[in-house]
PDB file of C-alpha atoms in Angstrom:
ATOM      1  CA  MET A  74     225.002 363.135  37.204  1.00 83.00           C
ATOM      2  CA  TYR A  75     224.420 359.736  38.800  1.00 83.00           C
ATOM      3  CA  CYS A  76     220.903 359.521  37.310  1.00 81.00           C
ATOM      4  CA  ALA A  77     222.155 360.724  33.910  1.00 82.00           C
ATOM      5  CA  ALA A  78     224.874 358.052  33.920  1.00 82.00           C
ATOM      6  CA  ARG A  79     222.348 355.321  34.736  1.00 80.00           C
ATOM      7  CA  GLU A  80     219.985 356.537  32.036  1.00 79.00           C
ATOM      8  CA  MET A  81     222.806 356.397  29.468  1.00 83.00           C
ATOM      9  CA  LYS A  82     224.069 353.055  30.881  1.00 84.00           C
ATOM     10  CA  LEU A  83     227.508 354.472  31.659  1.00 88.00           C
ATOM     11  CA  ARG A  84     229.968 353.693  34.433  1.00 89.00           C
ATOM     12  CA  VAL A  85     230.503 356.433  36.983  1.00 88.00           C
ATOM     13  CA  CYS A  86     232.736 357.141  39.978  1.00 91.00           C
ATOM     14  CA  THR A  87     233.267 360.037  42.388  1.00 93.00           C
ATOM     15  CA  ILE A  88     236.663 361.655  42.925  1.00 94.00           C
ATOM     16  CA  TYR A  89     236.728 363.777  46.066  1.00 94.00           C
ATOM     17  CA  VAL A  90     239.660 366.203  46.211  1.00 93.00           C
ATOM     18  CA  VAL A  91     240.165 367.163  49.857  1.00 93.00           C
ATOM     19  CA  ALA A  92     241.487 370.577  50.877  1.00 92.00           C
ATOM     20  CA  THR A  93     241.166 372.517  54.119  1.00 92.00           C
ATOM     21  CA  LYS A  94     238.766 375.452  54.351  1.00 92.00           C
ATOM     22  CA  GLU A  95     241.741 377.755  54.930  1.00 93.00           C
ATOM     23  CA  GLN A  96     243.379 376.513  51.735  1.00 93.00           C
ATOM     24  CA  CYS A  97     240.159 377.104  49.796  1.00 94.00           C
ATOM     25  CA  ARG A  98     239.920 380.660  51.132  1.00 94.00           C
ATOM     26  CA  GLU A  99     243.537 381.313  50.161  1.00 94.00           C
ATOM     27  CA  TRP A 100     242.998 380.021  46.618  1.00 94.00           C
ATOM     28  CA  ASN A 101     239.854 382.106  46.239  1.00 95.00           C
ATOM     29  CA  ALA A 102     241.569 385.278  47.477  1.00 94.00           C
ATOM     30  CA  THR A 103     244.494 384.888  45.060  1.00 94.00           C
ATOM     31  CA  ARG A 104     242.499 384.133  41.888  1.00 93.00           C
ATOM     32  CA  GLN A 105     243.473 386.432  39.027  1.00 91.00           C
ATOM     33  CA  ASP A 106     240.680 385.611  36.545  1.00 91.00           C
ATOM     34  CA  GLY A 107     238.039 387.857  38.118  1.00 91.00           C
ATOM     35  CA  ARG A 108     235.816 384.902  39.001  1.00 92.00           C
ATOM     36  CA  SER A 109     236.525 384.626  42.717  1.00 94.00           C
ATOM     37  CA  TYR A 110     233.698 384.449  45.270  1.00 95.00           C
ATOM     38  CA  THR A 111     233.117 387.090  47.873  1.00 95.00           C
ATOM     39  CA  PRO A 112     234.216 385.906  51.354  1.00 93.00           C
ATOM     40  CA  GLU A 113     230.582 385.727  52.474  1.00 95.00           C
ATOM     41  CA  THR A 114     229.544 383.605  49.485  1.00 95.00           C
ATOM     42  CA  LEU A 115     232.505 381.257  49.900  1.00 95.00           C
ATOM     43  CA  ASP A 116     231.748 380.766  53.608  1.00 95.00           C
ATOM     44  CA  ASN A 117     228.145 379.979  52.723  1.00 95.00           C
ATOM     45  CA  LEU A 118     229.260 377.405  50.142  1.00 94.00           C
ATOM     46  CA  LEU A 119     231.656 375.796  52.595  1.00 93.00           C
ATOM     47  CA  PHE A 120     228.913 375.628  55.224  1.00 93.00           C
ATOM     48  CA  ARG A 121     226.436 374.010  52.823  1.00 93.00           C
ATOM     49  CA  TYR A 122     228.898 371.584  51.236  1.00 91.00           C
ATOM     50  CA  GLU A 123     228.066 367.933  51.838  1.00 90.00           C
ATOM     51  CA  GLU A 124     231.029 365.585  51.660  1.00 90.00           C
ATOM     52  CA  PRO A 125     230.524 362.476  49.496  1.00 90.00           C
ATOM     53  CA  SER A 126     230.193 359.136  51.255  1.00 89.00           C
ATOM     54  CA  SER A 127     230.992 355.652  49.986  1.00 85.00           C
ATOM     55  CA  MET A 128     227.955 354.419  51.938  1.00 86.00           C
ATOM     56  CA  VAL A 129     225.502 355.992  49.481  1.00 86.00           C
ATOM     57  CA  ARG A 130     225.082 354.525  45.999  1.00 85.00           C
ATOM     58  CA  TRP A 131     225.340 357.802  44.072  1.00 87.00           C
ATOM     59  CA  ASP A 132     228.837 358.488  45.450  1.00 89.00           C
ATOM     60  CA  SER A 133     230.139 354.938  44.979  1.00 89.00           C
ATOM     61  CA  PRO A 134     232.787 354.009  44.004  1.00 91.00           C
ATOM     62  CA  LEU A 135     234.434 356.905  45.852  1.00 93.00           C
ATOM     63  CA  PHE A 136     238.092 357.919  45.641  1.00 94.00           C
ATOM     64  CA  THR A 137     239.328 360.452  48.192  1.00 94.00           C
ATOM     65  CA  VAL A 138     242.475 362.328  47.136  1.00 94.00           C
ATOM     66  CA  LEU A 139     244.379 365.059  49.009  1.00 93.00           C
ATOM     67  CA  TRP A 140     244.801 368.245  46.987  1.00 90.00           C
ATOM     68  CA  ASN A 141     248.593 367.951  47.085  1.00 89.00           C
ATOM     69  CA  GLU A 142     248.816 364.182  46.702  1.00 90.00           C
ATOM     70  CA  SER A 143     251.553 363.343  44.211  1.00 89.00           C
ATOM     71  CA  ASN A 144     250.432 359.791  43.486  1.00 91.00           C
ATOM     72  CA  PRO A 145     246.630 359.549  43.251  1.00 92.00           C
ATOM     73  CA  PRO A 146     245.126 356.071  42.632  1.00 93.00           C
ATOM     74  CA  MET A 147     244.865 356.472  38.875  1.00 94.00           C
ATOM     75  CA  PRO A 148     244.857 352.702  38.048  1.00 94.00           C
ATOM     76  CA  GLN A 149     241.919 352.104  40.405  1.00 94.00           C
ATOM     77  CA  ILE A 150     240.043 355.117  39.023  1.00 94.00           C
ATOM     78  CA  TRP A 151     240.662 353.909  35.477  1.00 94.00           C
ATOM     79  CA  ASP A 152     239.403 350.412  36.330  1.00 93.00           C
ATOM     80  CA  ALA A 153     236.251 351.856  37.920  1.00 91.00           C
ATOM     81  CA  LEU A 154     235.489 353.820  34.742  1.00 91.00           C
ATOM     82  CA  THR A 155     236.324 351.046  32.275  1.00 91.00           C
ATOM     83  CA  LYS A 156     235.644 347.764  34.094  1.00 89.00           C
ATOM     84  CA  GLY A 157     233.148 348.604  36.845  1.00 82.00           C
ATOM     85  CA  ASN A 158     229.535 347.478  36.923  1.00 81.00           C
ATOM     86  CA  VAL A 159     227.078 349.318  34.707  1.00 84.00           C
ATOM     87  CA  LYS A 160     223.946 349.904  36.771  1.00 79.00           C
ATOM     88  CA  PRO A 161     220.736 349.445  34.768  1.00 77.00           C
ATOM     89  CA  PRO A 162     218.236 352.307  34.485  1.00 71.00           C
ATOM     90  CA  ASN A 163     215.276 352.234  36.840  1.00 65.00           C
ATOM     91  CA  SER A 164     211.888 353.920  36.596  1.00 57.00           C
ATOM     92  CA  GLY A 165     213.341 357.079  38.123  1.00 55.00           C
ATOM     93  CA  THR A 166     215.984 357.437  35.426  1.00 50.00           C
ATOM     94  CA  LEU A 167     214.186 356.137  32.355  1.00 52.00           C
ATOM     95  CA  SER A 168     213.208 358.551  29.638  1.00 53.00           C
ATOM     96  CA  VAL A 169     209.484 358.850  29.179  1.00 52.00           C
ATOM     97  CA  ALA A 170     208.234 357.526  25.857  1.00 53.00           C
ATOM     98  CA  LYS A 171     205.857 360.051  24.335  1.00 59.00           C
ATOM     99  CA  ALA A 172     202.981 359.099  22.072  1.00 61.00           C
ATOM    100  CA  PRO A 173     202.643 360.681  18.597  1.00 64.00           C
ATOM    101  CA  THR A 174     200.599 363.878  18.366  1.00 69.00           C
ATOM    102  CA  ASP A 175     197.681 362.156  16.603  1.00 74.00           C
ATOM    103  CA  ALA A 176     197.397 359.270  19.095  1.00 80.00           C
ATOM    104  CA  LEU A 177     194.377 360.709  20.924  1.00 84.00           C
ATOM    105  CA  GLN A 178     192.518 361.264  17.661  1.00 86.00           C
ATOM    106  CA  ALA A 179     193.332 357.738  16.480  1.00 87.00           C
ATOM    107  CA  LEU A 180     192.222 356.309  19.831  1.00 88.00           C
ATOM    108  CA  GLU A 181     188.822 357.994  19.588  1.00 90.00           C
ATOM    109  CA  GLN A 182     188.210 357.324  15.895  1.00 91.00           C
ATOM    110  CA  VAL A 183     189.273 353.665  15.837  1.00 91.00           C
ATOM    111  CA  SER A 184     187.316 352.736  18.966  1.00 92.00           C
ATOM    112  CA  ALA A 185     184.216 354.584  17.695  1.00 93.00           C
ATOM    113  CA  ALA A 186     184.466 352.817  14.317  1.00 93.00           C
ATOM    114  CA  ILE A 187     184.686 349.409  16.019  1.00 93.00           C
ATOM    115  CA  VAL A 188     181.607 350.174  18.119  1.00 93.00           C
ATOM    116  CA  ALA A 189     179.616 351.218  15.031  1.00 93.00           C
ATOM    117  CA  THR A 190     180.734 348.157  13.058  1.00 92.00           C
ATOM    118  CA  ILE A 191     179.816 345.717  15.841  1.00 92.00           C
ATOM    119  CA  LEU A 192     176.356 347.252  16.103  1.00 92.00           C
ATOM    120  CA  ALA A 193     175.857 347.016  12.348  1.00 91.00           C
ATOM    121  CA  GLU A 194     177.138 343.465  11.838  1.00 89.00           C
ATOM    122  CA  GLN A 195     176.136 341.536  14.958  1.00 89.00           C
ATOM    123  CA  THR A 196     173.440 338.878  14.409  1.00 87.00           C
ATOM    124  CA  GLY A 197     172.698 337.857  17.972  1.00 83.00           C
ATOM    125  CA  LEU A 198     174.175 334.388  17.366  1.00 88.00           C
ATOM    126  CA  GLY A 199     177.550 335.196  18.907  1.00 83.00           C
ATOM    127  CA  GLY A 200     180.914 333.701  17.981  1.00 88.00           C
ATOM    128  CA  GLN A 201     183.659 335.299  15.919  1.00 89.00           C
ATOM    129  CA  LEU A 202     182.817 338.522  14.132  1.00 88.00           C
ATOM    130  CA  ASN A 203     185.138 339.692  11.368  1.00 90.00           C
ATOM    131  CA  LEU A 204     185.170 343.479  11.266  1.00 90.00           C
ATOM    132  CA  SER A 205     186.207 345.724   8.369  1.00 89.00           C
ATOM    133  CA  ILE A 206     187.055 349.296   9.376  1.00 88.00           C
ATOM    134  CA  SER A 207     188.240 352.027   7.029  1.00 84.00           C
ATOM    135  CA  THR A 208     190.744 354.459   8.591  1.00 79.00           C
ATOM    136  CA  LEU A 209     193.160 357.114   7.393  1.00 72.00           C
ATOM    137  CA  SER A 210     195.976 354.549   7.296  1.00 74.00           C
ATOM    138  CA  GLY A 211     193.958 351.947   5.392  1.00 81.00           C
ATOM    139  CA  MET A 212     191.592 349.068   6.061  1.00 87.00           C
ATOM    140  CA  LEU A 213     191.677 347.350   9.463  1.00 88.00           C
ATOM    141  CA  LYS A 214     190.219 343.871   9.837  1.00 91.00           C
ATOM    142  CA  PRO A 215     190.176 342.923  13.528  1.00 89.00           C
ATOM    143  CA  CYS A 216     188.272 339.867  14.741  1.00 91.00           C
ATOM    144  CA  ILE A 217     186.243 339.768  17.932  1.00 92.00           C
ATOM    145  CA  ASN A 218     184.468 336.979  19.786  1.00 91.00           C
ATOM    146  CA  ILE A 219     181.094 338.140  21.110  1.00 90.00           C
ATOM    147  CA  PRO A 220     178.425 336.391  23.206  1.00 90.00           C
ATOM    148  CA  ALA A 221     175.185 334.983  21.747  1.00 90.00           C
ATOM    149  CA  ARG A 222     173.047 338.056  22.322  1.00 91.00           C
ATOM    150  CA  ASN A 223     172.583 341.542  20.929  1.00 89.00           C
ATOM    151  CA  ILE A 224     175.065 343.951  22.499  1.00 91.00           C
ATOM    152  CA  THR A 225     173.482 347.343  23.125  1.00 92.00           C
ATOM    153  CA  LEU A 226     174.820 350.727  22.062  1.00 93.00           C
ATOM    154  CA  SER A 227     174.917 351.973  25.661  1.00 93.00           C
ATOM    155  CA  GLU A 228     177.003 348.978  26.731  1.00 93.00           C
ATOM    156  CA  LEU A 229     179.529 349.468  23.939  1.00 93.00           C
ATOM    157  CA  GLN A 230     179.684 353.232  24.521  1.00 94.00           C
ATOM    158  CA  ARG A 231     180.354 352.687  28.218  1.00 93.00           C
ATOM    159  CA  LEU A 232     183.202 350.243  27.492  1.00 94.00           C
ATOM    160  CA  LYS A 233     184.597 352.605  24.841  1.00 93.00           C
ATOM    161  CA  ARG A 234     184.696 355.495  27.342  1.00 92.00           C
ATOM    162  CA  GLN A 235     186.453 353.296  29.888  1.00 92.00           C
ATOM    163  CA  PHE A 236     189.000 352.127  27.313  1.00 90.00           C
ATOM    164  CA  VAL A 237     189.742 355.657  26.106  1.00 89.00           C
ATOM    165  CA  THR A 238     190.101 356.965  29.676  1.00 88.00           C
ATOM    166  CA  VAL A 239     192.548 354.210  30.597  1.00 83.00           C
ATOM    167  CA  HIS A 240     194.781 354.882  27.588  1.00 82.00           C
ATOM    168  CA  LYS A 241     194.451 358.666  27.486  1.00 80.00           C
ATOM    169  CA  LYS A 242     196.699 359.022  30.563  1.00 72.00           C
ATOM    170  CA  ALA A 243     199.485 357.031  28.914  1.00 69.00           C
ATOM    171  CA  ILE A 244     199.192 359.207  25.794  1.00 67.00           C
ATOM    172  CA  THR A 245     199.202 362.586  27.564  1.00 64.00           C
ATOM    173  CA  LEU A 246     201.732 361.819  30.323  1.00 58.00           C
ATOM    174  CA  GLY A 247     203.918 359.293  28.530  1.00 54.00           C
ATOM    175  CA  THR A 248     204.979 355.870  29.706  1.00 48.00           C
ATOM    176  CA  THR A 249     208.138 354.139  30.943  1.00 41.00           C
ATOM    177  CA  GLU A 250     207.225 350.731  29.601  1.00 45.00           C
ATOM    178  CA  LYS A 251     210.151 348.738  28.256  1.00 42.00           C
ATOM    179  CA  GLY A 252     210.498 349.007  24.502  1.00 40.00           C
ATOM    180  CA  SER A 253     208.572 351.280  22.192  1.00 46.00           C
ATOM    181  CA  VAL A 254     204.855 351.799  22.708  1.00 62.00           C
ATOM    182  CA  ASP A 255     202.818 351.195  19.558  1.00 72.00           C
ATOM    183  CA  TRP A 256     200.033 353.746  19.057  1.00 77.00           C
ATOM    184  CA  SER A 257     199.266 352.788  15.457  1.00 85.00           C
ATOM    185  CA  GLU A 258     195.637 352.355  14.412  1.00 88.00           C
ATOM    186  CA  GLN A 259     196.194 348.609  14.026  1.00 88.00           C
ATOM    187  CA  SER A 260     197.560 348.333  17.570  1.00 87.00           C
ATOM    188  CA  ILE A 261     194.713 350.432  19.008  1.00 89.00           C
ATOM    189  CA  ALA A 262     192.147 348.243  17.226  1.00 90.00           C
ATOM    190  CA  GLU A 263     193.722 345.061  18.611  1.00 91.00           C
ATOM    191  CA  LYS A 264     193.847 346.495  22.143  1.00 90.00           C
ATOM    192  CA  PHE A 265     190.222 347.660  22.020  1.00 92.00           C
ATOM    193  CA  VAL A 266     188.969 344.332  20.677  1.00 93.00           C
ATOM    194  CA  THR A 267     190.822 342.511  23.463  1.00 92.00           C
ATOM    195  CA  TYR A 268     189.354 344.936  25.997  1.00 92.00           C
ATOM    196  CA  LEU A 269     185.818 344.343  24.705  1.00 93.00           C
ATOM    197  CA  GLU A 270     186.221 340.552  24.767  1.00 92.00           C
ATOM    198  CA  GLU A 271     187.349 340.733  28.401  1.00 90.00           C
ATOM    199  CA  HIS A 272     184.575 343.079  29.561  1.00 91.00           C
ATOM    200  CA  ILE A 273     181.455 342.226  27.545  1.00 90.00           C
ATOM    201  CA  LYS A 274     179.287 340.045  29.739  1.00 84.00           C
ATOM    202  CA  SER A 275     177.880 336.823  28.264  1.00 78.00           C
TER     203      SER A 275
END
Protein backbone atom coordinates (compact mmCIF):
# COMPACT_ATOMS: atom_id res chain seq x y z
CA MET A 1 0.00 0.00 0.00
CA TYR A 2 2.91 2.32 0.77
CA CYS A 3 4.43 1.73 -2.69
CA ALA A 4 1.03 2.13 -4.37
CA ALA A 5 0.49 5.45 -2.58
CA ARG A 6 3.91 6.74 -3.68
CA GLU A 7 3.29 5.65 -7.26
CA MET A 8 -0.02 7.54 -7.29
CA LYS A 9 1.54 10.52 -5.43
CA LEU A 10 -0.91 10.24 -2.54
CA ARG A 11 -0.52 10.95 1.16
CA VAL A 12 -0.63 7.94 3.44
CA CYS A 13 -0.65 7.18 7.17
CA THR A 14 -0.91 4.07 9.35
CA ILE A 15 -3.57 3.67 12.03
CA TYR A 16 -2.74 0.86 14.43
CA VAL A 17 -5.70 -0.30 16.52
CA VAL A 18 -4.32 -2.08 19.58
CA ALA A 19 -6.16 -4.95 21.25
CA THR A 20 -4.93 -7.76 23.47
CA LYS A 21 -4.58 -11.28 22.07
CA GLU A 22 -7.26 -12.45 24.51
CA GLN A 23 -9.66 -9.80 23.21
CA CYS A 24 -8.97 -10.87 19.62
CA ARG A 25 -9.67 -14.50 20.49
CA GLU A 26 -12.92 -13.52 22.19
CA TRP A 27 -14.07 -11.49 19.17
CA ASN A 28 -13.20 -14.32 16.81
CA ALA A 29 -15.07 -16.90 18.91
CA THR A 30 -18.24 -14.80 19.06
CA ARG A 31 -18.46 -13.87 15.36
CA GLN A 32 -21.87 -14.69 13.90
CA ASP A 33 -21.13 -14.19 10.18
CA GLY A 34 -19.50 -17.59 9.61
CA ARG A 35 -16.15 -16.02 8.75
CA SER A 36 -14.28 -16.65 11.99
CA TYR A 37 -10.82 -18.27 12.01
CA THR A 38 -10.12 -21.60 13.58
CA PRO A 39 -8.23 -21.22 16.90
CA GLU A 40 -5.09 -22.68 15.31
CA THR A 41 -5.20 -20.26 12.37
CA LEU A 42 -5.81 -17.27 14.63
CA ASP A 43 -2.88 -18.22 16.88
CA ASN A 44 -0.67 -18.52 13.82
CA LEU A 45 -1.74 -15.07 12.61
CA LEU A 46 -1.11 -13.55 16.02
CA PHE A 47 2.33 -15.16 16.15
CA ARG A 48 3.28 -13.87 12.69
CA TYR A 49 1.85 -10.37 13.13
CA GLU A 50 4.45 -7.62 12.99
CA GLU A 51 3.49 -4.44 14.81
CA PRO A 52 3.98 -1.21 12.83
CA SER A 53 6.79 1.10 13.89
CA SER A 54 7.13 4.85 13.45
CA MET A 55 10.86 4.28 12.87
CA VAL A 56 10.28 2.77 9.41
CA ARG A 57 9.17 4.98 6.53
CA TRP A 58 6.33 2.76 5.29
CA ASP A 59 4.54 2.96 8.66
CA SER A 60 5.05 6.70 9.14
CA PRO A 61 3.16 8.75 10.17
CA LEU A 62 1.83 6.21 12.68
CA PHE A 63 -1.17 6.66 14.97
CA THR A 64 -1.64 4.07 17.72
CA VAL A 65 -5.20 3.84 19.05
CA LEU A 66 -6.61 1.52 21.74
CA TRP A 67 -9.57 -0.54 20.54
CA ASN A 68 -11.86 1.03 23.14
CA GLU A 69 -10.49 4.56 22.97
CA SER A 70 -13.38 7.02 22.93
CA ASN A 71 -11.42 9.99 21.61
CA PRO A 72 -8.95 8.94 18.90
CA PRO A 73 -6.71 11.68 17.40
CA MET A 74 -8.96 12.38 14.43
CA PRO A 75 -7.69 15.96 13.78
CA GLN A 76 -4.09 14.74 13.57
CA ILE A 77 -5.08 11.84 11.31
CA TRP A 78 -7.03 14.20 9.07
CA ASP A 79 -4.07 16.60 8.84
CA ALA A 80 -1.72 13.73 7.93
CA LEU A 81 -4.02 12.68 5.08
CA THR A 82 -4.75 16.18 3.77
CA LYS A 83 -1.70 18.30 4.64
CA GLY A 84 1.19 15.84 5.03
CA ASN A 85 4.13 15.54 2.67
CA VAL A 86 3.57 13.72 -0.60
CA LYS A 87 6.58 11.48 -1.15
CA PRO A 88 7.71 11.36 -4.79
CA PRO A 89 7.86 8.04 -6.64
CA ASN A 90 11.24 6.35 -6.86
CA SER A 91 12.53 3.73 -9.29
CA GLY A 92 11.02 0.98 -7.15
CA THR A 93 7.51 2.42 -7.39
CA LEU A 94 7.48 3.87 -10.89
CA SER A 95 5.38 2.21 -13.55
CA VAL A 96 7.42 0.78 -16.37
CA ALA A 97 6.88 2.52 -19.69
CA LYS A 98 6.36 -0.09 -22.39
CA ALA A 99 7.35 0.43 -26.00
CA PRO A 100 4.78 -0.04 -28.80
CA THR A 101 4.50 -3.52 -30.30
CA ASP A 102 6.17 -2.48 -33.58
CA ALA A 103 9.17 -0.78 -31.94
CA LEU A 104 11.57 -3.67 -32.58
CA GLN A 105 10.60 -3.83 -36.24
CA ALA A 106 11.00 -0.06 -36.61
CA LEU A 107 14.39 -0.20 -34.87
CA GLU A 108 15.69 -2.82 -37.30
CA GLN A 109 14.21 -1.32 -40.47
CA VAL A 110 15.18 2.31 -39.84
CA SER A 111 18.75 1.50 -38.82
CA ALA A 112 19.18 -0.84 -41.82
CA ALA A 113 17.83 1.84 -44.18
CA ILE A 114 20.28 4.42 -42.80
CA VAL A 115 23.19 2.02 -43.28
CA ALA A 116 22.18 1.33 -46.90
CA THR A 117 21.69 5.03 -47.65
CA ILE A 118 25.08 6.03 -46.22
CA LEU A 119 26.80 3.37 -48.31
CA ALA A 120 25.01 4.55 -51.45
CA GLU A 121 25.51 8.30 -51.01
CA GLN A 122 28.92 8.70 -49.37
CA THR A 123 31.60 10.28 -51.60
CA GLY A 124 34.68 9.84 -49.45
CA LEU A 125 34.96 13.61 -48.95
CA GLY A 126 33.28 13.62 -45.54
CA GLY A 127 31.21 16.40 -44.00
CA GLN A 128 27.44 16.58 -43.69
CA LEU A 129 25.44 13.97 -45.56
CA ASN A 130 21.73 14.59 -46.06
CA LEU A 131 19.89 11.28 -46.07
CA SER A 132 16.44 10.54 -47.52
CA ILE A 133 14.83 7.37 -46.17
CA SER A 134 11.39 6.08 -47.10
CA THR A 135 9.54 4.33 -44.25
CA LEU A 136 6.01 3.19 -43.50
CA SER A 137 5.29 6.48 -41.72
CA GLY A 138 6.69 8.66 -44.51
CA MET A 139 9.98 10.17 -45.62
CA LEU A 140 12.75 10.69 -43.04
CA LYS A 141 15.54 13.14 -43.77
CA PRO A 142 18.20 12.85 -41.06
CA CYS A 143 21.59 14.51 -41.45
CA ILE A 144 24.87 12.92 -40.43
CA ASN A 145 28.43 14.20 -40.26
CA ILE A 146 30.89 11.59 -41.51
CA PRO A 147 34.70 11.56 -41.74
CA ALA A 148 36.62 12.11 -45.01
CA ARG A 149 36.94 8.46 -45.97
CA ASN A 150 34.80 5.64 -47.29
CA ILE A 151 32.98 3.90 -44.44
CA THR A 152 32.82 0.15 -45.00
CA LEU A 153 29.73 -2.05 -44.87
CA SER A 154 31.23 -4.22 -42.11
CA GLU A 155 31.88 -1.16 -39.95
CA LEU A 156 28.34 0.15 -40.34
CA GLN A 157 26.84 -3.31 -39.77
CA ARG A 158 28.84 -3.71 -36.57
CA LEU A 159 27.68 -0.33 -35.24
CA LYS A 160 24.09 -1.13 -36.26
CA ARG A 161 24.17 -4.41 -34.30
CA GLN A 162 25.55 -2.62 -31.25
CA PHE A 163 22.89 0.10 -31.48
CA VAL A 164 20.04 -2.40 -31.86
CA THR A 165 21.32 -4.52 -28.94
CA VAL A 166 21.54 -1.50 -26.65
CA HIS A 167 17.97 -0.39 -27.40
CA LYS A 168 16.37 -3.83 -27.66
CA LYS A 169 16.56 -4.29 -23.86
CA ALA A 170 14.67 -1.05 -23.25
CA ILE A 171 12.00 -2.13 -25.75
CA THR A 172 11.48 -5.66 -24.40
CA LEU A 173 11.81 -4.93 -20.66
CA GLY A 174 10.48 -1.37 -20.56
CA THR A 175 12.07 1.67 -19.01
CA THR A 176 11.54 3.94 -16.00
CA GLU A 177 12.92 7.04 -17.64
CA LYS A 178 11.13 10.25 -16.71
CA GLY A 179 8.55 11.27 -19.27
CA SER A 180 7.38 9.28 -22.25
CA VAL A 181 9.89 7.36 -24.34
CA ASP A 182 9.64 8.13 -28.05
CA TRP A 183 9.98 5.05 -30.26
CA SER A 184 8.80 6.72 -33.46
CA GLU A 185 10.76 6.15 -36.67
CA GLN A 186 11.90 9.78 -36.62
CA SER A 187 13.24 9.42 -33.07
CA ILE A 188 14.99 6.13 -33.88
CA ALA A 189 16.63 7.70 -36.94
CA GLU A 190 17.90 10.66 -34.88
CA LYS A 191 19.25 8.36 -32.15
CA PHE A 192 21.02 6.09 -34.65
CA VAL A 193 22.59 9.00 -36.52
CA THR A 194 23.87 10.42 -33.23
CA TYR A 195 25.21 6.99 -32.30
CA LEU A 196 27.04 6.66 -35.62
CA GLU A 197 28.58 10.14 -35.34
CA GLU A 198 29.91 9.27 -31.88
CA HIS A 199 31.33 5.87 -32.85
CA ILE A 200 32.58 6.14 -36.44
CA LYS A 201 36.32 6.64 -36.27
CA SER A 202 37.87 9.45 -38.34
